[in-house]
Structure formats: structure tokens, C-alpha cells
XYZ file of C-alpha atoms in Angstrom:
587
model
C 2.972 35.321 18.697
C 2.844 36.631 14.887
C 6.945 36.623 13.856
C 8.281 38.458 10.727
C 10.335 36.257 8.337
C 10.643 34.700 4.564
C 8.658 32.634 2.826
C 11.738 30.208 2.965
C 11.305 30.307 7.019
C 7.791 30.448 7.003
C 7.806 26.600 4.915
C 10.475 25.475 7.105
C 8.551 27.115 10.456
C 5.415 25.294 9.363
C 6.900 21.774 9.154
C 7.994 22.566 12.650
C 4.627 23.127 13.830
C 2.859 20.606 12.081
C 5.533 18.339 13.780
C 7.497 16.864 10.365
C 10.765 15.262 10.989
C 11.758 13.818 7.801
C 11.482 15.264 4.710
C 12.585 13.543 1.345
C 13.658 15.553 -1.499
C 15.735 17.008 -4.498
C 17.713 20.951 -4.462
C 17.396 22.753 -7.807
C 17.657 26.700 -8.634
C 13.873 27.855 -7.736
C 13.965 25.774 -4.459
C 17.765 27.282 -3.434
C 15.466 29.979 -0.795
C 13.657 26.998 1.156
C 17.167 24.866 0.973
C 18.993 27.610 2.761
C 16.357 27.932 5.176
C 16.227 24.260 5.738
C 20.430 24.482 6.419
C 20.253 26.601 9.120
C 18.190 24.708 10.840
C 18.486 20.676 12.726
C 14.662 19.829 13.853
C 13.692 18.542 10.387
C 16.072 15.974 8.920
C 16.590 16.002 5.276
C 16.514 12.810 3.402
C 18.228 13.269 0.211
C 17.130 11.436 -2.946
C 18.579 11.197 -6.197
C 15.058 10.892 -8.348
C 12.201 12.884 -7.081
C 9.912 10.148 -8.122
C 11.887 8.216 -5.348
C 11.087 11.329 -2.936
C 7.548 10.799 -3.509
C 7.313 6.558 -2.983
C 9.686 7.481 0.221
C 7.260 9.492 1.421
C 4.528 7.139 0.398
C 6.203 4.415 2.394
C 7.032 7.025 5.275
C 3.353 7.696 5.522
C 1.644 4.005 5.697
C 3.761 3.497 7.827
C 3.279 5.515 10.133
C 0.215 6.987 9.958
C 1.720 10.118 9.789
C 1.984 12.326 6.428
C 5.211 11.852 4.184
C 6.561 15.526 3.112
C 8.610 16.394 -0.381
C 10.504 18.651 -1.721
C 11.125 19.463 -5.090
C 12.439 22.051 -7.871
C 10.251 23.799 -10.889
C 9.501 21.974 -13.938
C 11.259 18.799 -14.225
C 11.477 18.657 -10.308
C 7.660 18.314 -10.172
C 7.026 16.384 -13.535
C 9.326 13.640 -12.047
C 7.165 13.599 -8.794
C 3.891 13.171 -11.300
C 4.265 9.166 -11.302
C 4.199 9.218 -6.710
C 1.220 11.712 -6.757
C -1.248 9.839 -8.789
C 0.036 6.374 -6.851
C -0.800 7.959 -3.498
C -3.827 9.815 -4.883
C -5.319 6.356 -5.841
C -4.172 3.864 -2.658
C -4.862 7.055 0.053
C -1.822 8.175 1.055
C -1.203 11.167 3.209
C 1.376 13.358 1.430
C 2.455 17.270 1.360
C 4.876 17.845 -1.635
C 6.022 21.711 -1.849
C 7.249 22.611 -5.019
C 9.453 25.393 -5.998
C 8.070 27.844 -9.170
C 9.601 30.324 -11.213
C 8.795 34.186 -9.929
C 4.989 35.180 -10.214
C 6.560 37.299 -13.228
C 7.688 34.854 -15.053
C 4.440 32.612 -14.528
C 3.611 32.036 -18.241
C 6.471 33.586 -19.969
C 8.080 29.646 -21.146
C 10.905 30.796 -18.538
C 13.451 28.378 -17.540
C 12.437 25.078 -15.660
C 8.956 26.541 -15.428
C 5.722 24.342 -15.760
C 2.229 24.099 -15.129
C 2.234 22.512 -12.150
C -1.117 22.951 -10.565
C -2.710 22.105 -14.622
C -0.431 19.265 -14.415
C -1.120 17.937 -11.046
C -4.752 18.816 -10.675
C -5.568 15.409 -11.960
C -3.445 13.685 -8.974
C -3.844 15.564 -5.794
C -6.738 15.982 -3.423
C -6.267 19.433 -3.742
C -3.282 21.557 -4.972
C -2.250 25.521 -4.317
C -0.003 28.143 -6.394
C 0.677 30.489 -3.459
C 1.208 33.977 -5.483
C 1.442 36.474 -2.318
C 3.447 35.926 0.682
C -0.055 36.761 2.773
C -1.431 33.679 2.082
C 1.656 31.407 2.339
C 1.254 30.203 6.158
C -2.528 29.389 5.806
C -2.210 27.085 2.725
C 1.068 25.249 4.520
C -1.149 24.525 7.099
C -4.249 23.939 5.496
C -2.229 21.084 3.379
C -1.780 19.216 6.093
C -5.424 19.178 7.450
C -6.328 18.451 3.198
C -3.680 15.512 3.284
C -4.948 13.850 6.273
C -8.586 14.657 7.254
C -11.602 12.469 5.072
C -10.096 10.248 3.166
C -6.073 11.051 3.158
C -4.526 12.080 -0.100
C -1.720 14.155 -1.469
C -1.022 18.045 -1.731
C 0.740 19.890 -3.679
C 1.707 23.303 -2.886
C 3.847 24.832 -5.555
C 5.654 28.490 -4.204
C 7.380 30.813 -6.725
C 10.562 32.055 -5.688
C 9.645 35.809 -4.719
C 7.103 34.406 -2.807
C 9.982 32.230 -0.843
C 12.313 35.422 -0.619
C 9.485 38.099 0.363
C 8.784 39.067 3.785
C 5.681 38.642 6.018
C 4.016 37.113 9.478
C 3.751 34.071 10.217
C 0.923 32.415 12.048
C 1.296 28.908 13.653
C -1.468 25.735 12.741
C -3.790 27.443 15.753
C -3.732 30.668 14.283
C -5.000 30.413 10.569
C -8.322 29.873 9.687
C -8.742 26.339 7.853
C -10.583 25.573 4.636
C -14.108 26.459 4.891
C -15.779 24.239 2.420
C -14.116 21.060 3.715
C -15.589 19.769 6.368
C -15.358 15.411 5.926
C -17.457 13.812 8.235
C -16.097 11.070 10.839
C -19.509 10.437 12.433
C -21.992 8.058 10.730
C -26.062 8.164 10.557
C -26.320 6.136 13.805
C -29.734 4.869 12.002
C -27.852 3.808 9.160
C -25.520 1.459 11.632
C -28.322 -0.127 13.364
C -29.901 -1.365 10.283
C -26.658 -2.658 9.514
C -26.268 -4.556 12.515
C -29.816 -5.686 12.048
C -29.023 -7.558 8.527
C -26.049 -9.160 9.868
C -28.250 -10.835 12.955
C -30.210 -12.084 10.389
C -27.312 -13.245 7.887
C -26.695 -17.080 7.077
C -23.711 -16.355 4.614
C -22.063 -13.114 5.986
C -18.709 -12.093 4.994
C -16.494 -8.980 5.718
C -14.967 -7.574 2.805
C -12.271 -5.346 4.181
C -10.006 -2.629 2.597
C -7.236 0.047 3.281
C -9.581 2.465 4.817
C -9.358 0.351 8.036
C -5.872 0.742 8.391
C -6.439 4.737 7.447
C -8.601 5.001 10.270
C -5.520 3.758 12.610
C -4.790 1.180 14.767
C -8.203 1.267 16.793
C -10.533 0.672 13.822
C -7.567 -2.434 13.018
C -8.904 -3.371 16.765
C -12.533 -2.931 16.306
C -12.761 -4.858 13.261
C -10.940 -7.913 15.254
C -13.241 -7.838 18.324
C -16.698 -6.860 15.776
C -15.388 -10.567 13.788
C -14.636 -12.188 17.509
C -18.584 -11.297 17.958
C -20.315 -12.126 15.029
C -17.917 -14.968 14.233
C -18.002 -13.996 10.703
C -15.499 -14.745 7.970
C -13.044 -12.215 7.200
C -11.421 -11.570 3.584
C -9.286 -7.984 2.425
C -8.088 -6.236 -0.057
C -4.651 -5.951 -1.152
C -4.635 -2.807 0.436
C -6.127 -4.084 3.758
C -3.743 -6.747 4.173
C -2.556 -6.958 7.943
C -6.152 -5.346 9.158
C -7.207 -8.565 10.456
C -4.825 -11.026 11.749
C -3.358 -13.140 8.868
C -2.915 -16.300 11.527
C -6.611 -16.203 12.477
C -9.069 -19.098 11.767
C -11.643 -16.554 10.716
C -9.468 -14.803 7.699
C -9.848 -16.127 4.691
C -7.140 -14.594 2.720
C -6.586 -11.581 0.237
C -9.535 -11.470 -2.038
C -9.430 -10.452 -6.099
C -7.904 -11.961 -8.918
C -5.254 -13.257 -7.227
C -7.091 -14.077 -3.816
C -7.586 -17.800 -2.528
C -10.846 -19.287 -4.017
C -12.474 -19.473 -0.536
C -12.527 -15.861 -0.227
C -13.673 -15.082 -3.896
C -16.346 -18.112 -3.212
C -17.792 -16.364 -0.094
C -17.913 -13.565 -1.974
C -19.430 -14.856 -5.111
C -22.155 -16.944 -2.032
C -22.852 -14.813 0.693
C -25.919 -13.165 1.375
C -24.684 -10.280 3.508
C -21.448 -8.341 2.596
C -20.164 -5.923 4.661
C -17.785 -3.947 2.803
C -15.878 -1.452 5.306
C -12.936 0.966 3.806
C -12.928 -0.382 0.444
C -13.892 0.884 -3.169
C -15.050 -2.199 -4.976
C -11.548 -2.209 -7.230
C -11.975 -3.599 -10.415
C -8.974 -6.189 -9.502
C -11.777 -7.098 -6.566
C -15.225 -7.247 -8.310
C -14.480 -9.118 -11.551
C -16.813 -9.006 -13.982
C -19.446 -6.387 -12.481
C -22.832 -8.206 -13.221
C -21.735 -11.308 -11.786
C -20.001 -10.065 -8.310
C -21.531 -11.387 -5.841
C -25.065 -11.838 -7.574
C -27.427 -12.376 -4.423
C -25.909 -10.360 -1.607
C -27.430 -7.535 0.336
C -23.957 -4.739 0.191
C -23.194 -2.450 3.077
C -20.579 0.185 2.237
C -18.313 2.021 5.117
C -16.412 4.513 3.648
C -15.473 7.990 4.506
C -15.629 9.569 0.943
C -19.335 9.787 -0.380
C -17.842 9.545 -4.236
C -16.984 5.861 -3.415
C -20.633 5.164 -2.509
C -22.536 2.938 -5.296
C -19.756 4.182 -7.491
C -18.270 0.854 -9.150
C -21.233 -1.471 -7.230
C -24.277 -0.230 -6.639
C -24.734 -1.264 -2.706
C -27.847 -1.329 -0.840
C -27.020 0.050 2.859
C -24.601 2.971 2.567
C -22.500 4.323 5.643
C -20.556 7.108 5.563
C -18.201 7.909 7.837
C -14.748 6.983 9.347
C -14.223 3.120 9.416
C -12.799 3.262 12.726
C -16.192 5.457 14.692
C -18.715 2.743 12.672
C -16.942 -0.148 13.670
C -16.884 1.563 17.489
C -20.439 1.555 16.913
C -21.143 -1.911 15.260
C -19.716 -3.485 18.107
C -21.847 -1.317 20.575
C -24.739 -1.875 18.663
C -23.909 -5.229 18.004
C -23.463 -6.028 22.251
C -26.621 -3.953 23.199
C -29.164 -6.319 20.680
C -27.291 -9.910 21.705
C -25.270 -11.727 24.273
C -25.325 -15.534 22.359
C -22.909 -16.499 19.946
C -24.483 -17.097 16.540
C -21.653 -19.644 15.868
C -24.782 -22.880 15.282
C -26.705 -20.746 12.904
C -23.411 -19.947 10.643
C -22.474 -23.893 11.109
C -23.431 -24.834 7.616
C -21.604 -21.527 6.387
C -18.517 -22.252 8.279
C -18.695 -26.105 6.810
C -18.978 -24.477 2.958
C -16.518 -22.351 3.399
C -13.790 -25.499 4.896
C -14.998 -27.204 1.538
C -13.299 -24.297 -0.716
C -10.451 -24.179 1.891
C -9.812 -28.250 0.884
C -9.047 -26.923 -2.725
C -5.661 -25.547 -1.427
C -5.739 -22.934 -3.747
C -2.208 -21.470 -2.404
C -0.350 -24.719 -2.581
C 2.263 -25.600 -5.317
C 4.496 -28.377 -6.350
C 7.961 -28.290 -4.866
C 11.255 -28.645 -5.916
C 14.523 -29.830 -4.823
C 16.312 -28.893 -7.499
C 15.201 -25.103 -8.082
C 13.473 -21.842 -6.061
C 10.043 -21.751 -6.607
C 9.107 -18.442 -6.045
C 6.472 -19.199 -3.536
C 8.867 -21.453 -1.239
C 10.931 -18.123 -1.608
C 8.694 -16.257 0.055
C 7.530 -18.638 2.624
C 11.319 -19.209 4.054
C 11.616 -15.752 3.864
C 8.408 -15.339 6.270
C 9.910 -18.227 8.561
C 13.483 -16.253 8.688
C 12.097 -13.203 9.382
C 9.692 -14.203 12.421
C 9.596 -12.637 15.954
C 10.709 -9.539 14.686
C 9.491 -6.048 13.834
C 9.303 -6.985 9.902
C 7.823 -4.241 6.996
C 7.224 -5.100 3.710
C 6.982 -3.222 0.496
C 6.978 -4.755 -2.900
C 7.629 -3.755 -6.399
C 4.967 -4.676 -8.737
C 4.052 -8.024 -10.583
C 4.098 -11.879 -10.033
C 6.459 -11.185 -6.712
C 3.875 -8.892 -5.609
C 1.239 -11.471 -5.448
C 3.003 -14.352 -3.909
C 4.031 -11.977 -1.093
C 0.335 -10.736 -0.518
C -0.756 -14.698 -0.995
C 2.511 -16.242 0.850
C 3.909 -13.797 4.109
C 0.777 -12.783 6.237
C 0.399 -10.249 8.401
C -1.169 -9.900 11.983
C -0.646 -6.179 12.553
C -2.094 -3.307 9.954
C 0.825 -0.712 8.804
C 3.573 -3.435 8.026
C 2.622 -4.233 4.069
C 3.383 -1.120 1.839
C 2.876 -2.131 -1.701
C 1.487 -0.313 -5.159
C -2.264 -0.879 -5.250
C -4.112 1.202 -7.715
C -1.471 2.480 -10.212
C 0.804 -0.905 -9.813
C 3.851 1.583 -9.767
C 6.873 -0.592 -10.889
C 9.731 0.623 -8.668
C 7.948 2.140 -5.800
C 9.120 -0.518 -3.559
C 12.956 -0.193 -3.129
C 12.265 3.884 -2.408
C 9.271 2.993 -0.304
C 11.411 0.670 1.827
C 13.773 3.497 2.776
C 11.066 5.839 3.976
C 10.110 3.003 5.775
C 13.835 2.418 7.148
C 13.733 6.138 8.113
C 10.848 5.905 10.291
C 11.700 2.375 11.909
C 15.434 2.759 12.271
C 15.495 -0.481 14.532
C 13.227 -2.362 12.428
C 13.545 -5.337 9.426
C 12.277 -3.629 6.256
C 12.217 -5.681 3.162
C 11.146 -4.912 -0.510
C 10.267 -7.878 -1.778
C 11.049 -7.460 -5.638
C 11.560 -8.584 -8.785
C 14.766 -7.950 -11.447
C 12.850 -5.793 -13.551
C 10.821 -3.751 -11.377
C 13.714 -2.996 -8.715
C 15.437 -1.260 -11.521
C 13.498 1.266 -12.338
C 14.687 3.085 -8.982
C 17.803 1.096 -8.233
C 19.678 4.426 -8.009
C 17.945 4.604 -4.442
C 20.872 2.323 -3.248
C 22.582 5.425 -3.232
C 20.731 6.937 -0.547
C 20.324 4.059 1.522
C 23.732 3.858 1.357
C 24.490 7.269 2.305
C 22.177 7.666 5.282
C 23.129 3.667 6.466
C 19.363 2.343 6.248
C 20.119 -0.973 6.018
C 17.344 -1.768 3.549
C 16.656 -5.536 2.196
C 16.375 -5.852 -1.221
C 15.200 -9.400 -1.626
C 14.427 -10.096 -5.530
C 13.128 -13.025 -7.255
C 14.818 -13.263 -10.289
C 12.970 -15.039 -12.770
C 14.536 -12.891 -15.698
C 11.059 -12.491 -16.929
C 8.856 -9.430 -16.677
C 6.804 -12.064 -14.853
C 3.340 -10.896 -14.777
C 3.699 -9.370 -18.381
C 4.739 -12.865 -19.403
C 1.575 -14.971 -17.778
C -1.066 -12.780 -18.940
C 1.205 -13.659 -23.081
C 0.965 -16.831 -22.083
C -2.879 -17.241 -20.896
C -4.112 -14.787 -23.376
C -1.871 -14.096 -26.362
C -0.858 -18.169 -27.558
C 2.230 -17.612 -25.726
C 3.718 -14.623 -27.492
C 5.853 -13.138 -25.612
C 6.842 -9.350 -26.832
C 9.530 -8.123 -25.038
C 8.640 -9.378 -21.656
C 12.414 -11.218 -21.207
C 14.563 -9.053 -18.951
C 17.993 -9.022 -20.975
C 21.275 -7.463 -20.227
C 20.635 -8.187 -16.026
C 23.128 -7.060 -14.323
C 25.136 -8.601 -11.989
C 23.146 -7.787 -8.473
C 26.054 -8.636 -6.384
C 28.640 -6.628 -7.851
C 26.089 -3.577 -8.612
C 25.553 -4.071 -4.790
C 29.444 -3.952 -3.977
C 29.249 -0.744 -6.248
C 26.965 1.085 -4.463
C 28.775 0.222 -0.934
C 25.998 -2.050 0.094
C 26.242 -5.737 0.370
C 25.096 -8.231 -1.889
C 23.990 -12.239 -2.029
C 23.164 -14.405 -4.840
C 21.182 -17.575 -4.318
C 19.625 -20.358 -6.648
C 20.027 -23.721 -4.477
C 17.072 -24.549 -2.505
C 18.967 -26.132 0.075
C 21.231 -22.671 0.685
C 17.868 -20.490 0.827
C 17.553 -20.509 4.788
C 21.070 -19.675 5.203
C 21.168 -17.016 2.888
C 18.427 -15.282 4.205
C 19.867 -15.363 7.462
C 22.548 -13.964 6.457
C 20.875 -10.910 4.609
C 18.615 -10.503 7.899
C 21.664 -10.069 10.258
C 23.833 -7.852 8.034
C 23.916 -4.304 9.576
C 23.444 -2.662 6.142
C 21.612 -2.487 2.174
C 21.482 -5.579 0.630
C 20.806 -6.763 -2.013
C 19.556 -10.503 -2.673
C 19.594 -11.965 -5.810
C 17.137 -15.269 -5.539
C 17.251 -17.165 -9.093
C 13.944 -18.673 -9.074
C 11.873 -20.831 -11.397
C 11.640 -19.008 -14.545
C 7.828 -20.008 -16.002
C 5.960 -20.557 -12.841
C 2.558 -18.793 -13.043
C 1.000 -16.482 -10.266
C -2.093 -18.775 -8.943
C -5.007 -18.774 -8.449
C -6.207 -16.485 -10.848
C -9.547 -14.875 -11.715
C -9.003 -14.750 -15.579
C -9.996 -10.904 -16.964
C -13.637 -10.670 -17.705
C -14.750 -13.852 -15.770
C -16.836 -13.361 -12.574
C -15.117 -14.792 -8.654
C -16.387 -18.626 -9.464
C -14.334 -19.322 -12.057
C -11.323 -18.880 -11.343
C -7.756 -20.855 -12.370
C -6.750 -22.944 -9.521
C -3.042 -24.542 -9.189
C -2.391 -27.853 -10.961
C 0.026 -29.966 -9.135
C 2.147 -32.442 -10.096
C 3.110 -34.711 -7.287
C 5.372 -36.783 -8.845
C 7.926 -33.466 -9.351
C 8.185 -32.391 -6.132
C 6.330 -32.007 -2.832
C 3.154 -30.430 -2.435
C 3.432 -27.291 0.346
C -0.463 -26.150 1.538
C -0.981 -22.381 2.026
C 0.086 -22.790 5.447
C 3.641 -23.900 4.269
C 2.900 -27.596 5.480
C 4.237 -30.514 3.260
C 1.441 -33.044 2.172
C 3.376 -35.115 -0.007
């Protein structure tokens, strides 16, 4: 039944209906309407921030973790430039988000007033689609229609900026059911069922198949995370992802090869660089993936699954496209797959199989020990073993730490790795964390971070303090801007420019300052302890892990060079013990 109200109510009505229970944001003059509204009211829960760009990677980590879309609020001008940085980093790594920004009154649009911006010139270039609602007519279609935008095709963020008549002025509101959606978007979820079959008919016939796997899998939700398990059960084919896709496919399985790209193991890159059929499903051929173009994967026959057509042949040109959801092709695959065979092609991918256990021998995620210091990747594995048998999620910040988390702590479920793809956002993790925290009260959520990046948001503490998310802020200090410093010291003779991180401060008392807890560790021998004790405390912490201050992010795929030739690890035995990628001691 149509209801009279504000604009204010109608925003606050509409996040009702589309069934939002969180919503992180920032109060400033032109939002004051929608705040008021949102105070007389206890369905939707607001999470207050105290940067909007930590509003936005909140939201971000609210969203992939939940499948569900992350919702923002913000002021005019500075409230929406701030929220720029979140935008583009959900805009490029898929990310379901609704952002509502307050404007300036429709007569002041253009007049320089005060705290007024362009904000749909400004943010045209970082949403899927963006509004300026100018009468109050239109106000509970566009809510609406935002949320179908955000999450229908392939999910991105919306912006919908509302002046502040519009929020004050009165009119009828109409619920999700009653409003007619946008007309000229109309994604497709099924596939060319043709298109599928010939699919299914190269990979009978493939010697040196691999499945290159990306975030669109875990977009699809947890049945297409399902399919792709029981389609890779069936073919017995290898599996390799993204960063993105990490926790798609079962990290513990004898079929996954690891992360892929330049800092993937060298027997995915190498089954890559081999095979002869590549199925790529809910990836975009990333730069970071392919390498040098002309040389990825040279004699391969590509199928592409991807919901967004743009993607198609856009970076690689690929020979079989399929577009559609990843979750409704893999469906089909596996029906397709069942109706044409019954025998397990396990003796005809033999010599495969036995190629790819020859790249596995390399270890190319082992490193030397020590006894005396943290190396960053024994960090990360203890960290893994103290954390297991419970409901863990993980964001990172971005650089080295980044890496060894992706390479070092699998995953076996999708939706539990939250971590800067695209834009390599420093500072999204410690916000992205608490969004996290807010949806999984009961679970473990870590940002796994490094002393630079952490501190471009570190005034989040605040809010995980104030709401009691007890939030893990494990970092690993190497008081280097670590990734900054390896690619000085590969490629500019060891030069490094201001890649030092100076002036730290003292993580344990800046913990203690923001009422959280903090932990300082640099003895090997103290790690395990330590971590339990930062698992088991009932609020933020933050850990402070001194590690090895040079070590090198391996293996690499050096800028410009194709997947088979890439840097591998150089032990030296007689320093320390060798740990495999498994964590196992050789030596």
C-alpha cells in the first residue's frame, strides 16, 4: 500500500525492504534529513566510521562476505570524494555496493555552494551505474533499482547521490514489488546451451586441460563454488585461481594447484604456459595473470565463462566464448559432461598428471628457515595452524604480506579471503575486517597486514573499538614498504627511494590507546604462543610480528616476461631448515 512520507523515510523505508541491516557511514550537514530518519528507527543498525573511505572497504568486506550488498552513507563533497578510493576498488574486483550520498539543494546544484561537488562527473568513472535523484517522484524507483544494478550481471557499486530538498520533500512510496525496474538492463544468467556442449566436447578430447578459475565463481554463490568441485571430481582436471578466486576450489585438494600470476606456484603458471585446453570460468585475464600477452599460454584452445560480454576476448582473445552466470554453465557442464561419459579419463591425463608432479618437485613455495628470526612465510603458516577448526576470514592489506597469505593460508570454502585485487588498495584490509566482524559476530576475522599499509586506516581501531568487534590485526613488520622495496631491488640496482617505513609507532601502546589490546612478537620460538593468545582474546588486537626485514616475495613472474620464466626461491640449507609449501620440514 502506497504511504506518504520524506525522502529521508523513503531511503530509510527502502533499506527495509530490500532487507539491509548494516549500514556503514559518516553524518555531515546535507545528510542531517536521512540521519534523523535513520534515529528514529532500530531495524537497520548503523555502523559508524570515522573515514568514509573506511565506510566503503567495510562495506566491501561486508559484501564478499556475505554475498549480500554492503550499503554507505555519506555527506556532499568531501563525504563522497573520500569514498572515491572504495568505489573504483569494488568497481574493479566486483563488489556489490549501494553508497547514497547526500547533495546540496537542486538550487544550489552548480552555484560552487558549500560542500557541493560533482558527484555523478566524479564517480561516473567508478560505479556500474550512478543517479542524481532531482524530484522526490523518482526517489523510491532509483533506491530500488540500485540494488537490482549492484547485484544482478556482474555485481558492482552504485551511487545514488540525493540533494537535500529532495530528502525533506514529500511523496509516495512504493516498495521493491511496486516500481518498475531498469528497462535497458536485462544481464543474462542463461548460456547458449550450444556454446556449452562444444565446450564439453574440447575438454573430452583434452590431453593438457587446466581450469583457470576467478572471482566470478564465488559471485555466482556457493552452488557454482560446488559445481566447479564436483565438474573437477569428473574430469579429474587440474585446478589453478586467481587471487580473487582463492577458496573456490578446496585449497587441501590434490587437484589444486595453487594461486596462479606473478606470484603463483610455478606448477600452475607451467600448466598454464602447457596446456592445450584452458577453461577460464569467472575470470578477466588480469594483467597480474597473463604476463606478457603474446606468450600466455601460446598453444591452448581458451574457453571464457563470464557473465559480462565486455570481458569477452577483451585482454586475450579466446576461442570458445560463454556468456552467462558461472554458476548455471557449470550446472550445465556437469550435466553435459555426465550425459556424453560414465569412465574416468584419469589414464589418458596420466602423462599430464606426471608433468605437472615434475613442476610440483621444484617447491616453488618453500623457503629457508630460521631459528633465530620470523620469516614472514613461517608467520603465516603458524598463523594458519593456530587458527584451524574454526570459522576463520581473512582480509589483507596490500603488498609482500598479501602474497604470502594468498601463497601460505589456503582456503577450502569460497567467501573467507577478502583482499584488494585490481586497485591493490593499501589500507582496505583493517576496515574490510570490521565489515567482516559485523556480519560474522561469532567468527575469527583476521587482516593479515603489513606496518605501512595498516596505517593508512588505522583510525578504524576506533570503531572496532566502539562497537566491540574483536578484529585481529596481525602485521608483519618488516619496516619496509615491502613490495615497493623488491621490485628497487630486482629492477632499480637496489635503490631504494623512500620505501623504509620510519617513525613506526609503537603498535602495542597505539593499541592500549585505542582501548584494544596489543602483542609484540620477534622470537620464533614465542610465535605459537602469541598467536594463541591474540586468537582467544575477546577483543581488537593488534599484533606486531617483527619479521625478516629483506626477504623477497617468491616465486615471481618478473614484469614483461611470459609464465615460464619465472624467479623461483633459492635456498640455503645450511641457514636454516627448508619448510615445503605444505609447511613440512625437509631439512
Amino acid at each position: 500500500m502506497a504511504e506518504k512520507m520524506t525522502g529521508a523515510e523513503m531511503v530509510i523505508r527502502a533499506l527495509q525492504d530490500q532487507g539491509v541491516e548494516h549500514i556503514f557511514g559518516y553524518p555531515g550537514g546535507a545528510a542531517l534529513p536521512i540521519y534523523d530518519a535513520m534515529f528514529q528507527q532500530d531495524k537497520v543498525q548503523h555502523i559508524l566510521v570515522r573515514h568514509e573511505q573506511g565506510a566503503g572497504h567495510m562495506a566491501e568486506g561486508y559484501a564478499r562476505s556475505t554475498g549480500k550488498p554492503g550499503v554507505v552513507l555519506v555527506t556532499s563533497g568531501p563525504g563522497v570524494t573520500n569514498v572515491v578510493t572504495p568505489l573504483t576498488d569494488a568497481l574493479m574486483d566486483s563488489v556489490p555496493l549501494v553508497v547514497i550520498s547526500a547533495q546540496v539543494a537542486t538550487t544550489l546544484i552548480g552555484s560552487d555552494a558549500f560542500q557541493e561537488c560533482d558527484t555523478v562527473g566524479i564517480t561516473r568513472s567508478c560505479t556500474k551505474h550512478n543517479y542524481l535523484v532531482k524530484r522526490i517522484e523518482d526517489l523510491p524507483r532509483v533506491l530500488h533499482e540500485a540494488f537490482f544494478v549492484a547485484m544482478s550481471g556482474r555485481p558492482g557499486p552504485v551511487l545514488v547521490d540525493i540533494p537535500k530538498d529532495v530528502q525533506f520533500a514529500m511523496g509516495t512510496y512504493q516498495g521493491p514489488g511496486e516500481v518498475s525496474m531498469h528497462k535497458s538492463y536485462k544481464p543474462h544468467r542463461e548460456a547458449d546451451i550450444r556454446a556449452i556442449e562444444a565446450a564439453v566436447d574440447l575438454m573430452l578430447k583434452a590431453e593438457r586441460p587446466v581450469f583457470y578459475t576467478g572471482g566470478g565463481v564465488i559471485n555466482s554463490g556457493p552452488r557454482a563454488s560446488e559445481r566447479l568441485r564436483e565438474l573437477a571430481s569428473l574430469t579429474g582436471f587440474p585446478v589453478t585461481s586467481t587471487l580473487m578466486g582463492l577458496g573456490s576450489f578446496p585449497g587441501s585438494d590434490p587437484q589444486w594447484l595453487g594461486m596462479l600470476g606473478m606470484h603463483g606456484t610455478y606448477e600452475a603458471n607451467m600448466a598454464m604456459h602447457d596446456c592445450d585446453v584452458m577453461i577460464c570460468i569467472g575470470a578477466r585475464f588480469d594483467d597480474r595473470i597473463t604476463g606478457r600477452i603474446d606468450a600466455f599460454s601460446p598453444a591452448s584452445t581458451k574457453i571464457h565463462v563470464d557473465i559480462d560480454p565486455s570481458s569477452i576476448s577483451k585482454n586475450v582473445v579466446v576461442d570458445l566464448p560463454i556468456i552467462g552466470d558461472c554458476g548455471w554453465v557449470l550446472e550445465e557442464m556437469v550435466r553435459i559432461w555426465r550425459s556424453k561419459t560414465n569412465e574416468s579419463r584419469a589414464e589418458a591425463l596420466k602423462p599430464w598428471w606426471k608433468e605437472i608432479e615434475s613442476w610440483r618437485a621444484k617447491n616453488s613455495l618453500g623457503f629457508t628457515n630460521s631459528s633465530t628470526i620470523i620469516k614472514p612465510q613461517h608467520a603465516i603458516r603458524r598463523l594458519y595452524e593456530g587458527t584451524k577448526g574454526r570459522e576463520v576470514y581473512v582480509t589483507t592489506e596490500v603488498g609482500q604480506h598479501q602474497m604470502w597469505a594468498a601463497q601460505h593460508f589456503p582456503f577450502d570454502l569460497p567467501n573467507r579471503w577478502m583482499t584488494s585485487g585490481g586497485l591493490g588498495t593499501m589500507g582496505y584490509g583493517l576496515p574490510a575486517a570490521i565489515g567482516v566482524q559485523v556480519a560474522h559476530p561469532d567468527a575469527l576475522v583476521i587482516d593479515i597486514a603489513g606496518e605501512a599499509s595498516v596505517q593508512m586506516t588505522m583510525q578504524e581501531m576506533s570503531t572496532a573499538a566502539q562497537y566491540g568487534l574483536p578484529v585481529k590485526i596481525f602485521i608483519l613488520n618488516n619496516e619496509r614498504m615491502g613490495m615497493v622495496r623488491q621490485w628497487q631491488d630486482l629492477l632499480h640496482g637496489g635503490r631504494y627511494a623512500h620505501s623504509y617505513s620510519e617513525s613506526l609507532p609503537d603498535f602495542v601502546k597505539l593499541a592500549e590507546a585505542y582501548g584494544a589490546h596489543g602483542i609484540r612478537c620477534e622470537n620464533p620460538d614465542d610465535l605459537d604462543e602469541a598467536i594463541a593468545e591474540m586468537v582467544n582474546i575477546d577483543k581488537p588486537v593488534l599484533f606486531d610480528c617483527l619479521v625478516e626485514k629483506h626477504e623477497n616475495c617468491l616465486p615471481m613472474i618478473p614484469s614483461g616476461k611470459p609464465h615460464n620464466e619465472m624467479i623461483l626461491p633459492d635456498f640455503k640449507e645450511d641457514i636454516g631448515d627448508i619448510i615445503d609449501a605444505k609447511g613440512r620440514q625437509l631439512v
